[in-house]
Amino acid sequence: MGKYVFGVDVGGTSVKLGLFDVEGELLDKWEIPTRTENGGSAILPDVAKSVKAKIAEKGIAVADVAGVGLGAPGPIDAQGVVYNAVNLGWGVFSIKDTLSELLGLPVMAGNDANVAALGEMWKGGGQGYKNVVAVTLGTGVGGGIIVEGKILTGSTGAGGEIGHIHVEDREEEACNCKNFGCLEQYTSATGIVRLAKRRLAMDDKPSAIRRDKISAKTVFDAVKAGDEVAMEVAKQFGEYLGKGLAAIAGVLNPEIFVIGGGVSKAGEVLFDYIVPPFKRTVFQGCRKVEFALATLGNDAGIYGAAKLVLGE
Amino acid sequence: MGKYVFGVDVGGTSVKLGLFDVEGELLDKWEIPTRTENGGSAILPDVAKSVKAKIAEKGIAVADVAGVGLGAPGPIDAQGVVYNAVNLGWGVFSIKDTLSELLGLPVMAGNDANVAALGEMWKGGGQGYKNVVAVTLGTGVGGGIIVEGKILTGSTGAGGEIGHIHVEDREEEACNCKNFGCLEQYTSATGIVRLAKRRLAMDDKPSAIRRDKISAKTVFDAVKAGDEVAMEVAKQFGEYLGKGLAAIAGVLNPEIFVIGGGVSKAGEVLFDYIVPPFKRTVFQGCRKVEFALATLGNDAGIYGAAKLVLGE
């Protein structure tokens, strides 16, 4: 085992890179642009070039590098093969083999949401636990499942896609995934805005959120100020998410849920709304589970990618 | 690795035992009574005695026995420690260590539903797959989850308790688990009877199931005969189960669902009711999943217990 490890998080517009020691201390981080043109064929060569440049800059012996971990958006199986990462232009190929050949170093790869969950387990909100469900409440709702310290990849790389659990039979608007009534439609940042608009349209009750620009932030700011309409919206959000997480807990029996993404900036107040419906509906044998906020923010991906290489 | 392996399935009234070769051929099977008195303290000594007697009877060299696997009802963690198996009178202790000491052989232990799922993966309805969700529709609804060929035990041994996923907000009758609206309340053998009684009480529409004794069998027999009321009941059953399995698929991304238990004797007709709501609500990336009937019946437990010892 070497002294250093690289974590790489490939996004649609930029690639984040981190240099870590094997204890998980972040020694340096930087970004390069993601060149998605030509089927994304420049992305991995750009990553390899940037990693090599950092090795040279820091005067690190290549033999001291344990390897490079990489997370990317799209289904990536346990062998490091990606299956059509549409945002990057990628088709089907082995990220692990391709990047390893470019670098002459061991490479591990995984789906970005799963890799971020691993990062939160290692050095973030789930530190000290081995059975973790990470929930990302952003523009959409993503998830990553860690079982006994390892990512649950799923048979086609779609494990942990909890945003598209069906939670509402009466939905008439389609989700981005084309189904109706997905968890994401009520608990993502955009989902919360939808809930707020629907609530506001019901009557004329005065509320701080009755204005042109509604966001998840304005809703939870109003909740904290005691706004009744905003609290009704938060209650709906919490009912959907709490019951959804209870179902997940019944299946996986995790130790902790780690809540991240833009919506999680609202803070602990989220738990006031999520935990009661969770406790009401969860199987008793799976009731002993913690709730925590994610702490690594946008760095979760590079931490998790590095941890992929290091293993358990 | 030896030539033989024993699989033991401890139930509330009898213990099933099987002698297998390491390829999984069942060479012999038999039963002994489960003595639950005195905190179930005689159960493991009885098992040890019975295994030793079989070894002597068959003239097997002890060195040729790879080990003994055991499944029992209750939460049992990945280390083979049981946590209060109330039906057996057991408190908290290591099944693995206790039985291993009695036998002088390697022992593995797991929850009976999880172990039966492993059996169905190995030699039953899930043969050839490594990511399997087994669903047992009996008096209750149980489950077992196999990920990459291994049981998902969960942090407190309650992984795969899918019968208590919350699926109905409007339920006014409590489940055995004390919650309201669990999957088990609509899709177990008793749940199907409840649905049938509720449907029959709605009006006087003639039906073959409008009689004193309703069971899951009478309902599905009537479905096969084209009985409209029975088909309405089956449709409700399928809506609950199909949507529940879709949620599970979104979390785990399995290759196959294997449906067992008494209700599964109805056969393939179940899928006519389960699969359409499943397909309608499952996340597209997890849509490619097979449905099969369990094939090992009451032997799934001894098969899975033997497989526990053999590993992947």
XYZ file of C-alpha atoms in Angstrom:
624
model
C 0.000 0.000 0.000
C 1.264 3.455 -0.951
C 1.265 6.695 1.010
C -1.029 8.685 -1.274
C -4.292 8.234 -3.120
C -6.178 10.367 -5.632
C -9.946 10.893 -5.636
C -11.610 12.126 -8.830
C -15.229 13.287 -9.164
C -16.317 13.766 -12.776
C -19.215 16.190 -13.197
C -20.971 17.502 -16.280
C -19.016 20.771 -16.374
C -15.932 20.216 -14.214
C -13.829 17.419 -12.793
C -12.852 17.730 -9.138
C -9.603 16.083 -8.080
C -8.143 15.515 -4.619
C -4.808 14.261 -3.334
C -5.124 12.424 -0.013
C -2.827 10.570 2.304
C -4.016 7.030 3.036
C -5.445 8.135 6.397
C -7.870 10.331 4.489
C -6.326 13.746 5.003
C -7.026 15.969 2.010
C -3.627 17.392 1.009
C -4.644 19.272 -2.110
C -7.703 19.742 -4.318
C -8.277 21.341 -7.674
C -10.562 21.294 -10.720
C -10.272 20.911 -14.474
C -12.996 21.406 -17.106
C -14.995 18.397 -18.316
C -14.667 18.134 -22.086
C -17.826 16.271 -23.090
C -17.361 16.719 -26.868
C -16.506 13.709 -29.078
C -18.270 11.247 -26.804
C -16.292 12.498 -23.828
C -13.160 10.879 -25.218
C -10.841 13.537 -23.731
C -12.127 13.221 -20.162
C -10.005 10.340 -18.911
C -6.824 11.489 -20.755
C -7.340 14.940 -19.164
C -7.699 13.299 -15.739
C -4.553 11.215 -16.297
C -2.578 14.260 -17.389
C -3.721 16.255 -14.365
C -2.887 13.439 -11.928
C 0.560 12.986 -13.484
C 1.205 16.729 -13.307
C 0.266 16.751 -9.601
C 2.575 13.792 -8.906
C 5.410 15.693 -10.585
C 4.554 19.018 -8.883
C 4.558 17.418 -5.416
C 7.697 15.335 -6.101
C 5.800 12.146 -5.185
C 7.350 8.787 -6.147
C 4.857 6.889 -8.338
C 5.466 3.807 -6.180
C 4.013 5.756 -3.236
C 0.638 6.190 -4.971
C -1.875 3.508 -3.940
C -4.132 4.319 -6.861
C -6.820 6.562 -8.302
C -10.530 6.346 -7.522
C -13.135 7.918 -9.778
C -16.824 8.662 -9.487
C -18.968 9.648 -12.469
C -22.670 10.229 -13.153
C -24.236 7.125 -14.673
C -24.562 3.417 -14.021
C -21.128 1.931 -13.292
C -20.915 -1.683 -12.221
C -18.731 -3.309 -9.582
C -16.049 -4.024 -12.215
C -15.723 -0.354 -13.126
C -17.611 -0.572 -16.422
C -19.822 2.406 -17.289
C -23.092 1.914 -19.174
C -24.016 5.109 -21.035
C -23.257 8.166 -18.921
C -25.375 10.493 -21.052
C -24.228 13.713 -19.373
C -20.629 12.951 -20.304
C -21.256 11.470 -23.744
C -19.863 8.128 -22.590
C -21.075 4.799 -24.005
C -20.073 1.438 -22.603
C -16.453 0.818 -21.632
C -14.236 -0.007 -18.651
C -13.263 3.193 -16.866
C -11.053 1.126 -14.623
C -9.036 -0.456 -17.444
C -8.863 2.689 -19.587
C -7.641 5.020 -16.866
C -5.365 2.396 -15.366
C -3.637 1.990 -18.725
C -3.212 5.759 -19.102
C -1.712 6.099 -15.632
C 0.039 2.803 -14.904
C -1.733 2.847 -11.522
C -4.566 0.827 -9.940
C -7.957 2.425 -10.625
C -11.393 1.915 -9.091
C -14.594 3.516 -10.389
C -18.190 3.892 -9.236
C -21.369 5.875 -9.668
C -20.937 9.408 -8.296
C -23.853 9.252 -5.825
C -22.657 5.906 -4.456
C -19.079 7.151 -4.244
C -20.203 10.291 -2.401
C -22.076 8.064 0.081
C -18.841 6.174 0.687
C -17.090 9.496 1.289
C -19.691 10.540 3.878
C -19.246 7.170 5.602
C -15.485 7.551 5.659
C -14.972 11.142 6.734
C -18.393 12.814 6.777
C -21.752 12.598 8.515
C -21.644 8.794 8.610
C -18.177 8.476 10.092
C -17.889 5.499 12.449
C -20.713 3.566 10.753
C -20.577 0.753 8.213
C -24.240 0.527 7.167
C -25.157 3.917 5.784
C -27.823 5.283 3.482
C -26.888 8.648 2.027
C -29.759 10.745 0.688
C -29.035 13.738 -1.522
C -31.848 16.276 -1.695
C -30.777 18.510 -4.579
C -32.420 19.402 -7.884
C -33.324 15.711 -7.873
C -33.121 13.126 -5.126
C -30.205 10.700 -5.243
C -28.935 8.082 -2.926
C -26.059 5.820 -2.114
C -26.144 2.675 -0.010
C -23.230 1.352 1.994
C -23.557 -2.168 3.397
C -20.809 -3.429 5.702
C -18.517 -0.673 4.455
C -19.042 -1.399 0.764
C -21.162 0.233 -1.934
C -24.320 -1.645 -2.906
C -23.917 -1.268 -6.664
C -26.941 -3.261 -7.790
C -27.099 -5.686 -10.673
C -27.049 -3.001 -13.379
C -25.375 -0.212 -11.403
C -28.688 1.380 -10.375
C -28.630 0.472 -6.660
C -29.684 3.280 -4.356
C -31.820 5.170 -6.876
C -34.196 6.055 -4.093
C -35.463 9.264 -5.686
C -37.749 7.235 -7.897
C -39.492 5.156 -5.283
C -43.223 5.482 -5.928
C -44.870 7.281 -3.004
C -48.040 8.883 -4.375
C -50.791 7.275 -6.440
C -52.668 10.509 -7.092
C -49.938 12.423 -8.947
C -50.956 13.737 -12.364
C -47.674 15.404 -13.336
C -44.880 13.188 -14.680
C -41.502 12.947 -12.983
C -38.328 13.470 -15.041
C -38.092 9.661 -15.139
C -41.553 9.598 -16.828
C -43.237 7.781 -13.908
C -45.827 9.466 -11.680
C -45.551 9.999 -7.934
C -41.808 9.508 -7.340
C -40.258 10.545 -4.015
C -38.202 13.109 -5.923
C -41.365 14.952 -6.972
C -42.012 15.997 -3.345
C -38.673 16.039 -1.567
C -36.125 17.507 -3.987
C -35.515 21.262 -4.011
C -37.855 21.542 -6.996
C -40.311 19.137 -5.363
C -40.584 21.333 -2.289
C -41.326 24.335 -4.526
C -44.069 22.307 -6.235
C -45.593 21.412 -2.871
C -45.427 25.074 -1.824
C -47.100 26.322 -5.002
C -49.876 23.757 -4.673
C -50.446 24.732 -1.051
C -50.483 28.462 -1.842
C -53.017 27.932 -4.627
C -55.461 26.366 -2.155
C -56.416 29.608 -0.383
C -55.298 33.153 0.416
C -53.791 32.522 3.837
C -50.989 35.070 4.375
C -47.490 33.630 4.327
C -43.915 34.815 3.910
C -43.544 32.361 1.028
C -46.408 33.963 -0.902
C -44.114 35.805 -3.283
C -42.591 35.569 -6.739
C -39.506 33.501 -6.000
C -40.090 30.402 -3.942
C -37.215 28.027 -3.213
C -36.543 25.232 -0.737
C -34.528 27.811 1.176
C -37.336 30.374 1.394
C -39.698 27.635 2.564
C -37.426 26.421 5.377
C -36.428 29.966 6.355
C -40.137 30.667 6.796
C -40.546 27.423 8.762
C -37.854 28.606 11.170
C -39.712 31.939 11.529
C -42.896 30.051 12.463
C -44.788 30.625 9.209
C -47.835 28.337 9.306
C -48.207 27.795 5.584
C -44.498 26.977 5.224
C -44.825 24.536 8.112
C -47.676 22.789 6.318
C -45.450 22.406 3.272
C -42.600 21.085 5.419
C -45.015 18.618 7.007
C -45.976 17.247 3.586
C -42.303 17.026 2.590
C -41.516 15.200 5.836
C -44.414 12.759 5.444
C -43.193 11.681 2.017
C -39.528 11.495 2.969
C -40.012 9.968 6.418
C -42.239 7.212 5.093
C -39.926 6.604 2.141
C -36.913 6.279 4.430
C -38.904 3.948 6.706
C -39.473 1.616 3.744
C -35.762 1.747 2.923
C -34.898 1.026 6.559
C -37.178 -2.029 6.495
C -35.308 -3.386 3.515
C -31.728 -2.517 4.508
C -31.716 -2.170 8.314
C -29.042 0.563 8.212
C -27.369 2.286 11.163
C -27.678 5.827 9.891
C -29.250 8.067 7.269
C -26.992 10.907 6.124
C -28.935 13.729 4.496
C -27.078 15.969 2.047
C -27.649 18.145 -1.004
C -28.822 21.737 -1.248
C -32.004 21.174 0.772
C -29.946 19.881 3.698
C -28.578 23.392 4.223
C -31.841 24.012 6.095
C -30.182 22.002 8.872
C -31.566 20.018 11.792
C -35.064 21.466 11.327
C -35.503 18.891 8.540
C -35.419 16.114 11.115
C -38.347 17.672 13.009
C -40.419 16.872 9.942
C -38.790 13.653 8.693
C -38.334 11.686 11.911
C -41.921 11.553 13.291
C -43.438 9.934 10.154
C -40.358 7.720 9.964
C -40.819 6.477 13.533
C -44.562 6.029 12.996
C -44.183 3.739 9.981
C -40.825 1.958 10.323
C -40.629 -1.730 11.276
C -39.780 -1.928 14.988
C -36.715 -4.095 14.370
C -35.235 -1.370 12.156
C -36.247 1.553 14.339
C -32.825 2.093 15.898
C -31.326 4.315 13.250
C -29.607 7.670 13.449
C -30.203 10.730 11.290
C -27.322 13.075 10.497
C -26.514 15.853 8.066
C -23.850 15.337 5.432
C -20.720 17.321 6.228
C -18.425 17.044 3.199
C -20.556 19.026 0.751
C -19.117 18.982 -2.762
C -15.995 17.188 -1.550
C -17.885 13.956 -0.686
C -17.168 12.638 -4.184
C -13.400 12.983 -4.043
C -13.271 11.527 -0.510
C -15.380 8.545 -1.554
C -13.383 8.007 -4.733
C -10.168 7.881 -2.707
C -11.783 5.438 -0.258
C -12.806 3.190 -3.179
C -9.122 2.545 -3.808
C -8.248 1.984 -0.162
C -11.036 -0.556 0.451
C -12.320 -1.459 3.894
C -12.988 -28.242 1.910
C -14.807 -31.458 2.847
C -17.119 -33.603 0.786
C -20.260 -33.128 2.869
C -22.166 -30.330 4.536
C -25.162 -30.251 6.872
C -28.015 -27.761 6.625
C -30.238 -27.217 9.675
C -33.503 -25.247 9.756
C -34.795 -24.635 13.277
C -38.545 -24.042 13.455
C -40.882 -23.494 16.375
C -42.070 -27.119 16.491
C -39.502 -29.132 14.536
C -35.926 -28.922 13.337
C -35.293 -29.948 9.729
C -31.863 -31.338 8.927
C -30.274 -32.175 5.596
C -27.066 -33.881 4.539
C -25.679 -32.532 1.257
C -22.644 -33.102 -0.870
C -20.707 -29.912 -1.570
C -22.253 -29.655 -5.043
C -25.624 -29.236 -3.348
C -27.161 -32.625 -3.868
C -29.473 -33.488 -0.983
C -28.382 -36.956 0.172
C -30.664 -37.342 3.174
C -33.144 -35.304 5.181
C -34.935 -35.835 8.468
C -36.586 -33.975 11.343
C -36.343 -33.841 15.120
C -38.668 -32.045 17.572
C -37.772 -28.531 18.733
C -37.603 -28.513 22.528
C -38.294 -24.886 23.402
C -38.592 -25.418 27.183
C -35.894 -24.036 29.531
C -35.052 -21.153 27.229
C -34.525 -23.545 24.325
C -31.330 -24.803 25.967
C -31.732 -28.320 24.535
C -32.122 -27.241 20.897
C -28.468 -26.991 19.885
C -27.377 -30.094 21.884
C -30.218 -32.003 20.158
C -29.001 -30.767 16.767
C -25.411 -31.748 17.578
C -26.482 -35.214 18.706
C -28.536 -35.736 15.557
C -25.717 -34.599 13.264
C -23.203 -36.847 15.042
C -25.604 -39.797 14.777
C -25.995 -39.199 11.022
C -22.212 -39.018 10.563
C -21.893 -42.371 12.368
C -24.846 -43.924 10.504
C -23.424 -42.975 7.108
C -19.864 -43.933 8.041
C -18.625 -40.467 7.090
C -15.157 -39.385 8.225
C -15.471 -36.207 10.320
C -12.613 -34.707 8.294
C -14.849 -34.966 5.216
C -17.511 -32.672 6.729
C -17.079 -29.052 5.628
C -19.342 -27.809 8.392
C -22.873 -27.205 9.607
C -25.093 -24.291 8.605
C -28.123 -23.293 10.645
C -31.077 -21.006 10.119
C -33.397 -19.951 12.934
C -36.302 -17.525 13.375
C -35.068 -14.276 14.896
C -32.452 -11.616 14.324
C -29.053 -13.247 13.846
C -26.111 -11.068 12.909
C -23.301 -11.715 10.445
C -21.170 -13.190 13.237
C -23.780 -15.840 14.068
C -25.048 -14.175 17.258
C -28.801 -14.441 17.895
C -30.688 -11.600 19.593
C -33.816 -12.957 21.311
C -35.487 -15.578 19.147
C -38.756 -15.446 21.106
C -40.338 -18.465 19.393
C -37.458 -20.671 20.555
C -36.963 -19.133 23.990
C -33.458 -18.027 23.038
C -31.834 -14.897 24.448
C -28.554 -13.469 23.217
C -25.653 -15.820 22.485
C -23.392 -17.030 19.677
C -25.087 -19.918 17.851
C -21.942 -20.280 15.813
C -19.601 -20.694 18.798
C -21.991 -22.832 20.847
C -22.790 -25.347 18.141
C -19.224 -25.388 16.856
C -17.989 -26.335 20.329
C -20.600 -29.111 20.623
C -19.637 -30.553 17.230
C -15.983 -29.745 16.721
C -16.950 -28.525 13.234
C -17.176 -25.116 11.547
C -20.643 -23.585 11.969
C -22.417 -20.691 10.257
C -25.796 -19.282 11.303
C -28.351 -16.857 9.942
C -31.965 -15.753 10.103
C -34.256 -18.420 8.651
C -35.892 -16.179 6.027
C -32.504 -14.926 4.839
C -31.089 -18.436 4.782
C -34.089 -19.717 2.795
C -33.470 -16.909 0.285
C -29.888 -18.117 -0.089
C -31.222 -21.633 -0.672
C -33.544 -20.431 -3.440
C -30.611 -18.605 -5.037
C -28.428 -21.693 -4.878
C -30.746 -24.457 -6.022
C -34.244 -22.988 -6.333
C -36.173 -20.344 -8.252
C -33.229 -17.934 -8.222
C -30.620 -20.381 -9.490
C -28.064 -18.714 -11.745
C -28.524 -15.260 -10.162
C -26.464 -13.445 -7.546
C -28.771 -10.529 -6.716
C -31.997 -12.017 -5.475
C -34.919 -10.831 -3.382
C -36.939 -13.712 -1.969
C -40.465 -12.878 -0.859
C -42.379 -15.335 1.320
C -46.147 -14.889 1.249
C -47.303 -17.069 4.130
C -49.249 -16.326 7.302
C -47.055 -13.231 7.345
C -44.811 -11.747 4.683
C -41.084 -12.350 5.039
C -38.132 -11.670 2.869
C -34.504 -12.348 2.306
C -32.068 -10.299 0.283
C -29.037 -11.682 -1.500
C -26.517 -9.162 -2.834
C -23.626 -10.459 -4.926
C -24.284 -13.967 -3.623
C -24.291 -12.998 0.047
C -27.086 -12.398 2.560
C -27.800 -8.761 3.399
C -28.041 -9.208 7.157
C -28.574 -5.591 8.150
C -27.015 -3.793 11.095
C -29.181 -5.528 13.713
C -30.075 -8.664 11.766
C -33.376 -7.241 10.502
C -32.429 -6.793 6.832
C -35.090 -7.918 4.382
C -38.066 -7.466 6.723
C -40.119 -6.324 3.775
C -43.466 -7.439 5.211
C -43.563 -4.312 7.324
C -42.980 -1.727 4.669
C -45.708 0.886 5.062
C -47.961 0.871 1.996
C -51.320 2.257 3.142
C -52.029 5.453 5.086
C -55.736 4.767 5.538
C -55.500 1.493 7.488
C -57.375 1.495 10.818
C -56.545 -2.040 11.943
C -53.125 -2.661 13.504
C -50.620 -5.100 12.017
C -49.066 -7.772 14.266
C -46.057 -5.447 14.459
C -48.366 -2.749 15.927
C -47.937 -0.371 12.977
C -50.757 0.416 10.554
C -50.761 -0.248 6.822
C -47.901 -2.768 6.469
C -47.468 -4.712 3.214
C -48.175 -7.900 5.174
C -51.702 -6.692 5.971
C -52.689 -6.984 2.287
C -50.418 -9.575 0.714
C -50.014 -12.395 3.247
C -52.449 -15.321 3.206
C -54.366 -13.655 6.037
C -54.063 -10.268 4.345
C -55.696 -11.595 1.189
C -58.577 -12.918 3.298
C -58.968 -9.490 4.899
C -59.083 -7.847 1.461
C -61.665 -10.409 0.328
C -63.895 -9.855 3.362
C -63.749 -6.098 2.925
C -64.640 -6.412 -0.744
C -67.522 -8.784 -0.059
C -68.944 -6.449 2.575
C -69.181 -3.655 0.009
C -72.152 -5.085 -1.904
C -74.046 -8.272 -2.724
C -72.393 -9.080 -6.037
C -72.441 -12.870 -6.489
C -69.092 -14.606 -6.164
C -67.674 -18.060 -5.562
C -65.748 -16.659 -2.591
C -68.938 -15.491 -0.885
C -68.986 -18.364 1.603
C -67.986 -19.207 5.158
C -64.394 -20.240 4.660
C -62.319 -17.850 2.618
C -58.609 -18.480 2.128
C -55.919 -17.218 -0.216
C -56.425 -20.499 -2.083
C -60.179 -20.063 -2.539
C -59.585 -16.514 -3.766
C -57.024 -17.502 -6.406
C -58.974 -20.607 -7.422
C -61.906 -18.294 -8.086
C -59.612 -15.900 -9.988
C -58.599 -18.759 -12.271
C -62.287 -19.545 -12.834
C -62.889 -15.943 -13.898
C -64.761 -14.820 -10.779
C -65.024 -11.015 -10.993
C -65.082 -10.281 -7.295
C -62.064 -12.532 -6.694
C -60.273 -10.763 -9.530
C -60.910 -7.420 -7.865
C -59.360 -8.776 -4.680
C -56.368 -10.108 -6.624
C -55.995 -6.722 -8.278
C -55.793 -4.998 -4.883
C -53.281 -7.602 -3.670
C -51.198 -7.091 -6.814
C -51.278 -3.293 -6.526
C -49.871 -3.408 -3.004
C -47.282 -6.069 -3.734
C -46.250 -4.802 -7.172
C -45.699 -1.272 -5.900
C -43.908 -2.553 -2.805
C -41.553 -4.662 -4.898
C -40.963 -1.704 -7.222
C -39.761 0.335 -4.241
C -37.484 -2.519 -3.206
C -36.154 -2.791 -6.758
C -35.346 0.931 -6.747
C -33.271 0.497 -3.627
C -31.525 -2.806 -4.422
C -31.558 -3.150 -8.231
C -31.888 -6.954 -8.038
C -31.888 -9.412 -10.932
C -34.849 -11.468 -9.774
C -37.725 -11.678 -7.315
C -38.453 -15.223 -6.128
C -41.950 -15.574 -4.686
C -42.569 -18.372 -2.198
C -44.763 -19.293 0.767
C -48.253 -20.761 0.829
C -49.797 -18.038 -1.349
C -47.298 -18.821 -4.120
C -49.028 -22.177 -4.663
C -51.509 -20.175 -6.730
C -48.751 -20.186 -9.363
C -47.973 -17.908 -12.293
C -51.388 -16.201 -12.077
C -49.893 -14.108 -9.258
C -47.586 -12.414 -11.737
C -50.563 -11.283 -13.846
C -51.494 -9.110 -10.884
C -48.081 -8.205 -9.463
C -46.113 -7.346 -12.592
C -48.275 -4.584 -14.183
C -48.241 -2.293 -11.087
C -44.571 -3.162 -10.657
C -43.723 -2.084 -14.217
C -45.862 1.035 -13.890
C -44.059 2.345 -10.797
C -40.504 0.964 -10.875
C -37.546 3.203 -11.719
C -36.617 2.601 -15.353
C -33.014 1.728 -14.513
C -34.228 -1.124 -12.301
C -36.978 -2.332 -14.617
C -35.049 -5.289 -15.986
C -35.895 -7.818 -13.310
C -37.284 -11.326 -13.501
C -40.121 -12.836 -11.466
C -40.055 -16.524 -10.556
C -41.761 -18.887 -8.168
C -39.790 -20.486 -5.367
C -39.188 -24.175 -6.039
C -37.666 -25.627 -2.868
C -40.707 -25.267 -0.606
C -39.940 -26.220 2.983
C -36.464 -27.422 1.995
C -35.217 -23.915 1.126
C -33.971 -23.490 4.697
C -31.757 -26.578 4.763
C -30.367 -25.801 1.303
C -29.555 -22.230 2.299
C -28.040 -23.295 5.607
C -25.718 -25.694 3.775
C -24.788 -22.922 1.328
C -23.942 -20.608 4.238
C -21.083 -22.947 5.099
C -19.858 -23.339 1.534
C -19.720 -19.583 0.854
C -19.732 -18.070 -2.627
